[in-house]
Amino acid sequence: GEFQDALVFNNAGQLSTFVYKGGNDGPDVKYRWANKEFLLSTSTTNIQFEVVRTALKDQHVQKQEFETQILKTYTIKMSKVYHGSIDVGLVNSTLANPTYELLTSPSNSNEKVVKENEGSNRGVVTAMATFYTSPIILVEKLLRLKNIPDYQLSGRNFLEDHKIYERIYPAIGVGFTDKTFNNLFYGFNWEFARGGSVFVGWHYGKVNYYNKPDNFKFESTPVTEDEFKLKKNTAWKTKFAVGFNLDIMIIRNLFTGAASGTNN
């Protein structure tokens, strides 16, 4: 795995305080092994380091000179931690957005009635951002049910991924079917497979409504044109929504493959 860009060490600058201690007592100089440990913070790139041997050129001279030799170069590979994903999906929303028409009554040509169109559930194409902060992980960490590394509280590493029952993440999104910012979604995605998830949440949107009295019936109760204009309005409402999301790369590959097949 690879991280991005900056290499971050917890003890940056510590090497400038390190002083080599060498003896100058002639042939009776004795050396002892010593070691010092430095904790490294999370790095966003591979960590490369060298094993270097430093030795005195000549122990018998007054002025000490050192020579260094690189014995080996090593690389600690970092695996990427993802904090979220962008998905495209199809959501079935119970938030209806009907349209209303003022038409001539079929039973009386001198009267007008209101017709309601599309007043039931609707499908909405969405773009959704999923954040890899699992409530299940947070509870397990809080109750100390598992030994969970800190990075898993707000991210995931596919080499040490969450269990399938832990892959419940908060998500927010917008709809593409109508005006984008008139349809907002929030809730949770459960990832049942890599790149595929089930969304359960709420649809908060701006919809049309008709402020009808209790005994009013569409296509039956007569109204005037002024009354129709007065009672027709818009409002922001919230209703339940459920659907499926796919990774945007899968969607792009599907459309690319379909376009290639059409051209052939």
PDB file of C-alpha atoms in Angstrom:
ATOM      1  CA  GLY A   1       0.000   0.000   0.000  1.00  0.00           C
ATOM      2  CA  GLU A   2       0.945   3.595  -0.540  1.00  0.00           C
ATOM      3  CA  PHE A   3       0.139   6.717   1.408  1.00  0.00           C
ATOM      4  CA  GLN A   4       0.038  10.175  -0.109  1.00  0.00           C
ATOM      5  CA  ASP A   5       2.622  12.902  -0.001  1.00  0.00           C
ATOM      6  CA  ALA A   6       4.136  13.971   3.330  1.00  0.00           C
ATOM      7  CA  LEU A   7       6.291  11.742   5.498  1.00  0.00           C
ATOM      8  CA  VAL A   8       5.589  12.529   9.165  1.00  0.00           C
ATOM      9  CA  PHE A   9       7.813  11.507  12.051  1.00  0.00           C
ATOM     10  CA  ASN A  10       6.851  11.968  15.681  1.00  0.00           C
ATOM     11  CA  ASN A  11      10.411  12.890  16.623  1.00  0.00           C
ATOM     12  CA  ALA A  12      11.384  15.132  13.742  1.00  0.00           C
ATOM     13  CA  GLY A  13      14.527  17.094  14.556  1.00  0.00           C
ATOM     14  CA  GLN A  14      15.758  14.689  17.237  1.00  0.00           C
ATOM     15  CA  LEU A  15      18.837  13.721  15.225  1.00  0.00           C
ATOM     16  CA  SER A  16      20.249  17.210  15.667  1.00  0.00           C
ATOM     17  CA  THR A  17      20.452  16.601  19.423  1.00  0.00           C
ATOM     18  CA  PHE A  18      22.227  13.274  19.051  1.00  0.00           C
ATOM     19  CA  VAL A  19      25.942  13.466  19.938  1.00  0.00           C
ATOM     20  CA  TYR A  20      28.310  10.645  19.159  1.00  0.00           C
ATOM     21  CA  LYS A  21      30.400   9.683  22.218  1.00  0.00           C
ATOM     22  CA  GLY A  22      33.770   8.241  21.225  1.00  0.00           C
ATOM     23  CA  GLY A  23      36.845   7.592  23.346  1.00  0.00           C
ATOM     24  CA  ASN A  24      40.371   8.956  22.831  1.00  0.00           C
ATOM     25  CA  ASP A  25      42.347   6.917  25.274  1.00  0.00           C
ATOM     26  CA  GLY A  26      44.520   4.981  22.884  1.00  0.00           C
ATOM     27  CA  PRO A  27      44.376   1.227  22.515  1.00  0.00           C
ATOM     28  CA  ASP A  28      42.598   0.742  25.865  1.00  0.00           C
ATOM     29  CA  VAL A  29      39.353   2.286  24.588  1.00  0.00           C
ATOM     30  CA  LYS A  30      36.370  -0.007  25.142  1.00  0.00           C
ATOM     31  CA  TYR A  31      32.991   0.275  23.426  1.00  0.00           C
ATOM     32  CA  ARG A  32      29.622  -0.792  24.684  1.00  0.00           C
ATOM     33  CA  TRP A  33      26.435  -1.415  22.751  1.00  0.00           C
ATOM     34  CA  ALA A  34      23.714   1.171  23.306  1.00  0.00           C
ATOM     35  CA  ASN A  35      20.338   1.749  21.710  1.00  0.00           C
ATOM     36  CA  LYS A  36      17.694   4.416  21.689  1.00  0.00           C
ATOM     37  CA  GLU A  37      14.132   4.050  20.454  1.00  0.00           C
ATOM     38  CA  PHE A  38      12.154   6.694  18.559  1.00  0.00           C
ATOM     39  CA  LEU A  39       8.395   6.386  18.120  1.00  0.00           C
ATOM     40  CA  LEU A  40       7.180   7.199  14.637  1.00  0.00           C
ATOM     41  CA  SER A  41       3.777   8.761  14.092  1.00  0.00           C
ATOM     42  CA  THR A  42       1.481   7.694  11.279  1.00  0.00           C
ATOM     43  CA  SER A  43       3.114   8.372   7.932  1.00  0.00           C
ATOM     44  CA  THR A  44       1.410   9.163   4.677  1.00  0.00           C
ATOM     45  CA  THR A  45       4.225   7.752   2.525  1.00  0.00           C
ATOM     46  CA  ASN A  46       6.484   4.729   2.735  1.00  0.00           C
ATOM     47  CA  ILE A  47       9.140   5.081   5.424  1.00  0.00           C
ATOM     48  CA  GLN A  48      12.661   4.568   4.119  1.00  0.00           C
ATOM     49  CA  PHE A  49      15.686   4.266   6.379  1.00  0.00           C
ATOM     50  CA  GLU A  50      19.324   3.220   6.178  1.00  0.00           C
ATOM     51  CA  VAL A  51      21.487   1.143   8.501  1.00  0.00           C
ATOM     52  CA  VAL A  52      24.796   3.019   8.784  1.00  0.00           C
ATOM     53  CA  ARG A  53      28.023   1.985  10.482  1.00  0.00           C
ATOM     54  CA  THR A  54      30.142   4.824  11.864  1.00  0.00           C
ATOM     55  CA  ALA A  55      33.708   4.118  13.025  1.00  0.00           C
ATOM     56  CA  LEU A  56      36.867   5.949  13.941  1.00  0.00           C
ATOM     57  CA  LYS A  57      39.462   6.030  11.183  1.00  0.00           C
ATOM     58  CA  ASP A  58      42.330   5.805  13.663  1.00  0.00           C
ATOM     59  CA  GLN A  59      41.982   5.529  17.423  1.00  0.00           C
ATOM     60  CA  HIS A  60      45.595   6.540  18.082  1.00  0.00           C
ATOM     61  CA  VAL A  61      45.540  10.028  16.601  1.00  0.00           C
ATOM     62  CA  GLN A  62      44.690  13.108  18.612  1.00  0.00           C
ATOM     63  CA  LYS A  63      42.164  14.479  16.104  1.00  0.00           C
ATOM     64  CA  GLN A  64      39.317  12.057  15.709  1.00  0.00           C
ATOM     65  CA  GLU A  65      37.969  11.438  12.230  1.00  0.00           C
ATOM     66  CA  PHE A  66      35.006   9.223  11.422  1.00  0.00           C
ATOM     67  CA  GLU A  67      34.027   7.218   8.431  1.00  0.00           C
ATOM     68  CA  THR A  68      30.506   5.981   7.641  1.00  0.00           C
ATOM     69  CA  GLN A  69      29.319   3.099   5.555  1.00  0.00           C
ATOM     70  CA  ILE A  70      25.737   2.376   4.465  1.00  0.00           C
ATOM     71  CA  LEU A  71      25.144  -1.292   5.178  1.00  0.00           C
ATOM     72  CA  LYS A  72      21.534  -1.657   4.059  1.00  0.00           C
ATOM     73  CA  THR A  73      18.514   0.378   2.951  1.00  0.00           C
ATOM     74  CA  TYR A  74      15.041  -0.637   4.086  1.00  0.00           C
ATOM     75  CA  THR A  75      11.490   0.488   3.303  1.00  0.00           C
ATOM     76  CA  ILE A  76       8.472   0.182   5.590  1.00  0.00           C
ATOM     77  CA  LYS A  77       5.456   0.175   3.267  1.00  0.00           C
ATOM     78  CA  MET A  78       2.384   2.034   4.427  1.00  0.00           C
ATOM     79  CA  SER A  79      -1.102   0.835   3.503  1.00  0.00           C
ATOM     80  CA  LYS A  80      -3.658   3.549   2.723  1.00  0.00           C
ATOM     81  CA  VAL A  81      -6.334   4.527   5.229  1.00  0.00           C
ATOM     82  CA  TYR A  82      -9.562   5.754   3.614  1.00  0.00           C
ATOM     83  CA  HIS A  83     -11.886   8.142   5.403  1.00  0.00           C
ATOM     84  CA  GLY A  84     -14.844   7.899   3.063  1.00  0.00           C
ATOM     85  CA  SER A  85     -16.152   7.261  -0.425  1.00  0.00           C
ATOM     86  CA  ILE A  86     -18.350   8.863  -3.074  1.00  0.00           C
ATOM     87  CA  ASP A  87     -21.207   6.693  -4.320  1.00  0.00           C
ATOM     88  CA  VAL A  88     -23.991   6.935  -6.890  1.00  0.00           C
ATOM     89  CA  GLY A  89     -27.286   5.250  -6.156  1.00  0.00           C
ATOM     90  CA  LEU A  90     -30.993   4.872  -6.702  1.00  0.00           C
ATOM     91  CA  VAL A  91     -33.206   5.640  -3.720  1.00  0.00           C
ATOM     92  CA  ASN A  92     -36.906   4.920  -3.292  1.00  0.00           C
ATOM     93  CA  SER A  93     -38.312   7.887  -1.391  1.00  0.00           C
ATOM     94  CA  THR A  94     -41.689   8.067   0.322  1.00  0.00           C
ATOM     95  CA  LEU A  95     -41.534  11.867   0.014  1.00  0.00           C
ATOM     96  CA  ALA A  96     -43.960  12.522  -2.831  1.00  0.00           C
ATOM     97  CA  ASN A  97     -43.625  15.610  -4.998  1.00  0.00           C
ATOM     98  CA  PRO A  98     -46.930  15.864  -6.866  1.00  0.00           C
ATOM     99  CA  THR A  99     -47.930  18.390  -9.490  1.00  0.00           C
ATOM    100  CA  TYR A 100     -51.386  19.949  -9.724  1.00  0.00           C
ATOM    101  CA  GLU A 101     -53.498  20.948 -12.721  1.00  0.00           C
ATOM    102  CA  LEU A 102     -56.694  22.960 -12.902  1.00  0.00           C
ATOM    103  CA  LEU A 103     -58.976  21.246 -15.430  1.00  0.00           C
ATOM    104  CA  THR A 104     -62.550  21.437 -16.569  1.00  0.00           C
ATOM    105  CA  SER A 105     -64.810  19.097 -14.628  1.00  0.00           C
ATOM    106  CA  PRO A 106     -65.866  16.044 -16.672  1.00  0.00           C
ATOM    107  CA  SER A 107     -69.344  16.223 -15.145  1.00  0.00           C
ATOM    108  CA  ASN A 108     -69.906  19.966 -15.481  1.00  0.00           C
ATOM    109  CA  SER A 109     -68.191  22.095 -18.105  1.00  0.00           C
ATOM    110  CA  ASN A 110     -68.856  25.235 -16.082  1.00  0.00           C
ATOM    111  CA  GLU A 111     -66.768  24.046 -13.130  1.00  0.00           C
ATOM    112  CA  LYS A 112     -63.061  23.484 -12.542  1.00  0.00           C
ATOM    113  CA  VAL A 113     -61.466  20.630 -10.600  1.00  0.00           C
ATOM    114  CA  VAL A 114     -57.902  19.891  -9.456  1.00  0.00           C
ATOM    115  CA  LYS A 115     -55.957  16.889 -10.744  1.00  0.00           C
ATOM    116  CA  GLU A 116     -53.027  15.521  -8.745  1.00  0.00           C
ATOM    117  CA  ASN A 117     -50.153  13.857 -10.626  1.00  0.00           C
ATOM    118  CA  GLU A 118     -47.305  11.715  -9.248  1.00  0.00           C
ATOM    119  CA  GLY A 119     -48.487  11.741  -5.652  1.00  0.00           C
ATOM    120  CA  SER A 120     -46.802   8.495  -4.555  1.00  0.00           C
ATOM    121  CA  ASN A 121     -43.313   7.111  -3.912  1.00  0.00           C
ATOM    122  CA  ARG A 122     -40.628   8.099  -6.380  1.00  0.00           C
ATOM    123  CA  GLY A 123     -37.173   7.002  -7.422  1.00  0.00           C
ATOM    124  CA  VAL A 124     -34.333   9.484  -7.072  1.00  0.00           C
ATOM    125  CA  VAL A 125     -30.819   9.185  -8.483  1.00  0.00           C
ATOM    126  CA  THR A 126     -28.387  10.354  -5.814  1.00  0.00           C
ATOM    127  CA  ALA A 127     -24.742  11.215  -5.254  1.00  0.00           C
ATOM    128  CA  MET A 128     -23.797  10.281  -1.719  1.00  0.00           C
ATOM    129  CA  ALA A 129     -20.758  10.757   0.505  1.00  0.00           C
ATOM    130  CA  THR A 130     -20.111   7.969   3.017  1.00  0.00           C
ATOM    131  CA  PHE A 131     -17.891   8.595   6.046  1.00  0.00           C
ATOM    132  CA  TYR A 132     -16.036   5.616   7.506  1.00  0.00           C
ATOM    133  CA  THR A 133     -16.934   6.322  11.128  1.00  0.00           C
ATOM    134  CA  SER A 134     -18.850   3.234  12.203  1.00  0.00           C
ATOM    135  CA  PRO A 135     -21.169   3.530  15.244  1.00  0.00           C
ATOM    136  CA  ILE A 136     -20.543  -0.181  15.880  1.00  0.00           C
ATOM    137  CA  ILE A 137     -16.792   0.438  16.078  1.00  0.00           C
ATOM    138  CA  LEU A 138     -17.320   3.385  18.443  1.00  0.00           C
ATOM    139  CA  VAL A 139     -19.490   1.289  20.779  1.00  0.00           C
ATOM    140  CA  GLU A 140     -16.979  -1.578  20.750  1.00  0.00           C
ATOM    141  CA  LYS A 141     -14.184   0.874  21.540  1.00  0.00           C
ATOM    142  CA  LEU A 142     -16.173   2.596  24.298  1.00  0.00           C
ATOM    143  CA  LEU A 143     -17.165  -0.676  25.974  1.00  0.00           C
ATOM    144  CA  ARG A 144     -13.687  -2.156  25.376  1.00  0.00           C
ATOM    145  CA  LEU A 145     -15.161  -5.190  23.663  1.00  0.00           C
ATOM    146  CA  LYS A 146     -12.269  -5.322  21.188  1.00  0.00           C
ATOM    147  CA  ASN A 147      -8.773  -3.954  20.842  1.00  0.00           C
ATOM    148  CA  ILE A 148      -9.452  -1.391  18.115  1.00  0.00           C
ATOM    149  CA  PRO A 149      -6.678   0.817  16.681  1.00  0.00           C
ATOM    150  CA  ASP A 150      -7.372   4.551  16.695  1.00  0.00           C
ATOM    151  CA  TYR A 151      -7.358   4.904  12.907  1.00  0.00           C
ATOM    152  CA  GLN A 152     -10.423   2.654  12.650  1.00  0.00           C
ATOM    153  CA  LEU A 153     -12.495   5.193  14.592  1.00  0.00           C
ATOM    154  CA  SER A 154     -12.626   7.487  11.558  1.00  0.00           C
ATOM    155  CA  GLY A 155     -11.197   5.424   8.701  1.00  0.00           C
ATOM    156  CA  ARG A 156     -10.633   1.972   7.309  1.00  0.00           C
ATOM    157  CA  ASN A 157      -7.726   0.010   5.917  1.00  0.00           C
ATOM    158  CA  PHE A 158      -8.652  -2.738   3.467  1.00  0.00           C
ATOM    159  CA  LEU A 159      -5.752  -4.894   4.697  1.00  0.00           C
ATOM    160  CA  GLU A 160      -7.322  -4.850   8.169  1.00  0.00           C
ATOM    161  CA  ASP A 161     -10.906  -4.095   7.279  1.00  0.00           C
ATOM    162  CA  HIS A 162     -13.986  -3.877   9.473  1.00  0.00           C
ATOM    163  CA  LYS A 163     -16.167  -6.938   9.904  1.00  0.00           C
ATOM    164  CA  ILE A 164     -19.278  -7.041   7.731  1.00  0.00           C
ATOM    165  CA  TYR A 165     -21.570  -6.228  10.681  1.00  0.00           C
ATOM    166  CA  GLU A 166     -19.379  -3.202  11.511  1.00  0.00           C
ATOM    167  CA  ARG A 167     -19.655  -1.660   8.050  1.00  0.00           C
ATOM    168  CA  ILE A 168     -22.487   0.709   8.914  1.00  0.00           C
ATOM    169  CA  TYR A 169     -21.483   4.280   8.134  1.00  0.00           C
ATOM    170  CA  PRO A 170     -23.192   7.691   8.179  1.00  0.00           C
ATOM    171  CA  ALA A 171     -23.949   9.132   4.754  1.00  0.00           C
ATOM    172  CA  ILE A 172     -25.254  12.355   3.248  1.00  0.00           C
ATOM    173  CA  GLY A 173     -26.215  13.063  -0.329  1.00  0.00           C
ATOM    174  CA  VAL A 174     -28.088  15.098  -2.900  1.00  0.00           C
ATOM    175  CA  GLY A 175     -30.544  14.110  -5.592  1.00  0.00           C
ATOM    176  CA  PHE A 176     -30.083  14.451  -9.343  1.00  0.00           C
ATOM    177  CA  THR A 177     -33.673  13.865 -10.415  1.00  0.00           C
ATOM    178  CA  ASP A 178     -35.018  17.340  -9.584  1.00  0.00           C
ATOM    179  CA  LYS A 179     -33.161  20.447  -8.497  1.00  0.00           C
ATOM    180  CA  THR A 180     -30.063  19.202  -6.687  1.00  0.00           C
ATOM    181  CA  PHE A 181     -30.268  21.187  -3.471  1.00  0.00           C
ATOM    182  CA  ASN A 182     -34.023  20.695  -3.201  1.00  0.00           C
ATOM    183  CA  ASN A 183     -33.424  17.018  -2.383  1.00  0.00           C
ATOM    184  CA  LEU A 184     -31.126  16.176   0.511  1.00  0.00           C
ATOM    185  CA  PHE A 185     -30.551  12.717   2.000  1.00  0.00           C
ATOM    186  CA  TYR A 186     -29.072  11.615   5.294  1.00  0.00           C
ATOM    187  CA  GLY A 187     -28.868   8.279   7.066  1.00  0.00           C
ATOM    188  CA  PHE A 188     -26.657   5.188   7.035  1.00  0.00           C
ATOM    189  CA  ASN A 189     -25.053   2.957   4.434  1.00  0.00           C
ATOM    190  CA  TRP A 190     -24.461  -0.706   5.171  1.00  0.00           C
ATOM    191  CA  GLU A 191     -21.761  -2.074   2.892  1.00  0.00           C
ATOM    192  CA  PHE A 192     -22.669  -5.664   2.047  1.00  0.00           C
ATOM    193  CA  ALA A 193     -19.801  -5.959  -0.471  1.00  0.00           C
ATOM    194  CA  ARG A 194     -16.891  -3.848  -1.648  1.00  0.00           C
ATOM    195  CA  GLY A 195     -18.386  -1.031  -3.718  1.00  0.00           C
ATOM    196  CA  GLY A 196     -22.029  -1.886  -2.932  1.00  0.00           C
ATOM    197  CA  SER A 197     -24.180  -0.720  -0.023  1.00  0.00           C
ATOM    198  CA  VAL A 198     -27.761  -0.418   1.179  1.00  0.00           C
ATOM    199  CA  PHE A 199     -28.946   3.056   2.208  1.00  0.00           C
ATOM    200  CA  VAL A 200     -31.542   3.545   4.934  1.00  0.00           C
ATOM    201  CA  GLY A 201     -32.399   7.068   6.004  1.00  0.00           C
ATOM    202  CA  TRP A 202     -34.470  10.128   5.292  1.00  0.00           C
ATOM    203  CA  HIS A 203     -35.241  12.372   2.368  1.00  0.00           C
ATOM    204  CA  TYR A 204     -35.502  16.068   3.203  1.00  0.00           C
ATOM    205  CA  GLY A 205     -36.835  17.922   0.202  1.00  0.00           C
ATOM    206  CA  LYS A 206     -38.816  20.819  -1.168  1.00  0.00           C
ATOM    207  CA  VAL A 207     -42.100  19.530  -2.564  1.00  0.00           C
ATOM    208  CA  ASN A 208     -45.399  20.777  -3.935  1.00  0.00           C
ATOM    209  CA  TYR A 209     -48.560  20.444  -1.878  1.00  0.00           C
ATOM    210  CA  TYR A 210     -52.188  21.500  -2.071  1.00  0.00           C
ATOM    211  CA  ASN A 211     -53.744  22.879   1.101  1.00  0.00           C
ATOM    212  CA  LYS A 212     -57.061  21.110   0.719  1.00  0.00           C
ATOM    213  CA  PRO A 213     -59.887  20.998   3.285  1.00  0.00           C
ATOM    214  CA  ASP A 214     -60.925  17.711   4.919  1.00  0.00           C
ATOM    215  CA  ASN A 215     -63.847  17.009   2.596  1.00  0.00           C
ATOM    216  CA  PHE A 216     -61.925  17.877  -0.565  1.00  0.00           C
ATOM    217  CA  LYS A 217     -61.564  15.276  -3.334  1.00  0.00           C
ATOM    218  CA  PHE A 218     -59.281  15.617  -6.320  1.00  0.00           C
ATOM    219  CA  GLU A 219     -60.997  15.547  -9.741  1.00  0.00           C
ATOM    220  CA  SER A 220     -64.345  15.935  -8.027  1.00  0.00           C
ATOM    221  CA  THR A 221     -64.602  18.990  -5.739  1.00  0.00           C
ATOM    222  CA  PRO A 222     -65.133  22.193  -7.786  1.00  0.00           C
ATOM    223  CA  VAL A 223     -62.740  25.124  -7.183  1.00  0.00           C
ATOM    224  CA  THR A 224     -62.202  28.524  -8.726  1.00  0.00           C
ATOM    225  CA  GLU A 225     -58.951  29.572 -10.403  1.00  0.00           C
ATOM    226  CA  ASP A 226     -58.171  32.055  -7.616  1.00  0.00           C
ATOM    227  CA  GLU A 227     -58.769  29.394  -4.982  1.00  0.00           C
ATOM    228  CA  PHE A 228     -56.485  26.988  -6.870  1.00  0.00           C
ATOM    229  CA  LYS A 229     -53.640  29.519  -6.948  1.00  0.00           C
ATOM    230  CA  LEU A 230     -54.115  30.348  -3.281  1.00  0.00           C
ATOM    231  CA  LYS A 231     -54.023  26.779  -1.996  1.00  0.00           C
ATOM    232  CA  LYS A 232     -51.167  25.528  -4.214  1.00  0.00           C
ATOM    233  CA  ASN A 233     -47.790  25.968  -2.482  1.00  0.00           C
ATOM    234  CA  THR A 234     -44.392  24.407  -1.683  1.00  0.00           C
ATOM    235  CA  ALA A 235     -42.893  23.225   1.615  1.00  0.00           C
ATOM    236  CA  TRP A 236     -39.855  21.390   3.034  1.00  0.00           C
ATOM    237  CA  LYS A 237     -40.738  17.951   4.361  1.00  0.00           C
ATOM    238  CA  THR A 238     -38.942  14.834   5.595  1.00  0.00           C
ATOM    239  CA  LYS A 239     -39.857  11.239   4.757  1.00  0.00           C
ATOM    240  CA  PHE A 240     -38.305   7.773   4.912  1.00  0.00           C
ATOM    241  CA  ALA A 241     -36.070   6.583   2.055  1.00  0.00           C
ATOM    242  CA  VAL A 242     -34.266   3.345   1.191  1.00  0.00           C
ATOM    243  CA  GLY A 243     -32.094   2.333  -1.741  1.00  0.00           C
ATOM    244  CA  PHE A 244     -28.827   1.009  -3.121  1.00  0.00           C
ATOM    245  CA  ASN A 245     -25.513   2.738  -3.741  1.00  0.00           C
ATOM    246  CA  LEU A 246     -22.624   1.717  -5.973  1.00  0.00           C
ATOM    247  CA  ASP A 247     -19.064   2.982  -6.022  1.00  0.00           C
ATOM    248  CA  ILE A 248     -18.730   5.690  -8.663  1.00  0.00           C
ATOM    249  CA  MET A 249     -15.916   3.735 -10.345  1.00  0.00           C
ATOM    250  CA  ILE A 250     -18.294   0.797 -10.897  1.00  0.00           C
ATOM    251  CA  ILE A 251     -20.896   3.111 -12.435  1.00  0.00           C
ATOM    252  CA  ARG A 252     -18.308   4.643 -14.741  1.00  0.00           C
ATOM    253  CA  ASN A 253     -17.041   1.225 -15.849  1.00  0.00           C
ATOM    254  CA  LEU A 254     -20.613   0.074 -16.533  1.00  0.00           C
ATOM    255  CA  PHE A 255     -21.349   3.062 -18.733  1.00  0.00           C
ATOM    256  CA  THR A 256     -17.970   2.792 -20.451  1.00  0.00           C
ATOM    257  CA  GLY A 257     -18.603  -0.886 -21.197  1.00  0.00           C
ATOM    258  CA  ALA A 258     -22.121  -0.159 -22.455  1.00  0.00           C
ATOM    259  CA  ALA A 259     -20.853   2.604 -24.735  1.00  0.00           C
ATOM    260  CA  SER A 260     -18.138   0.326 -26.127  1.00  0.00           C
ATOM    261  CA  GLY A 261     -20.683  -2.393 -26.830  1.00  0.00           C
ATOM    262  CA  THR A 262     -22.948   0.063 -28.638  1.00  0.00           C
ATOM    263  CA  ASN A 263     -20.124   1.292 -30.820  1.00  0.00           C
ATOM    264  CA  ASN A 264     -19.225  -2.256 -31.775  1.00  0.00           C
TER     265      ASN A 264
END
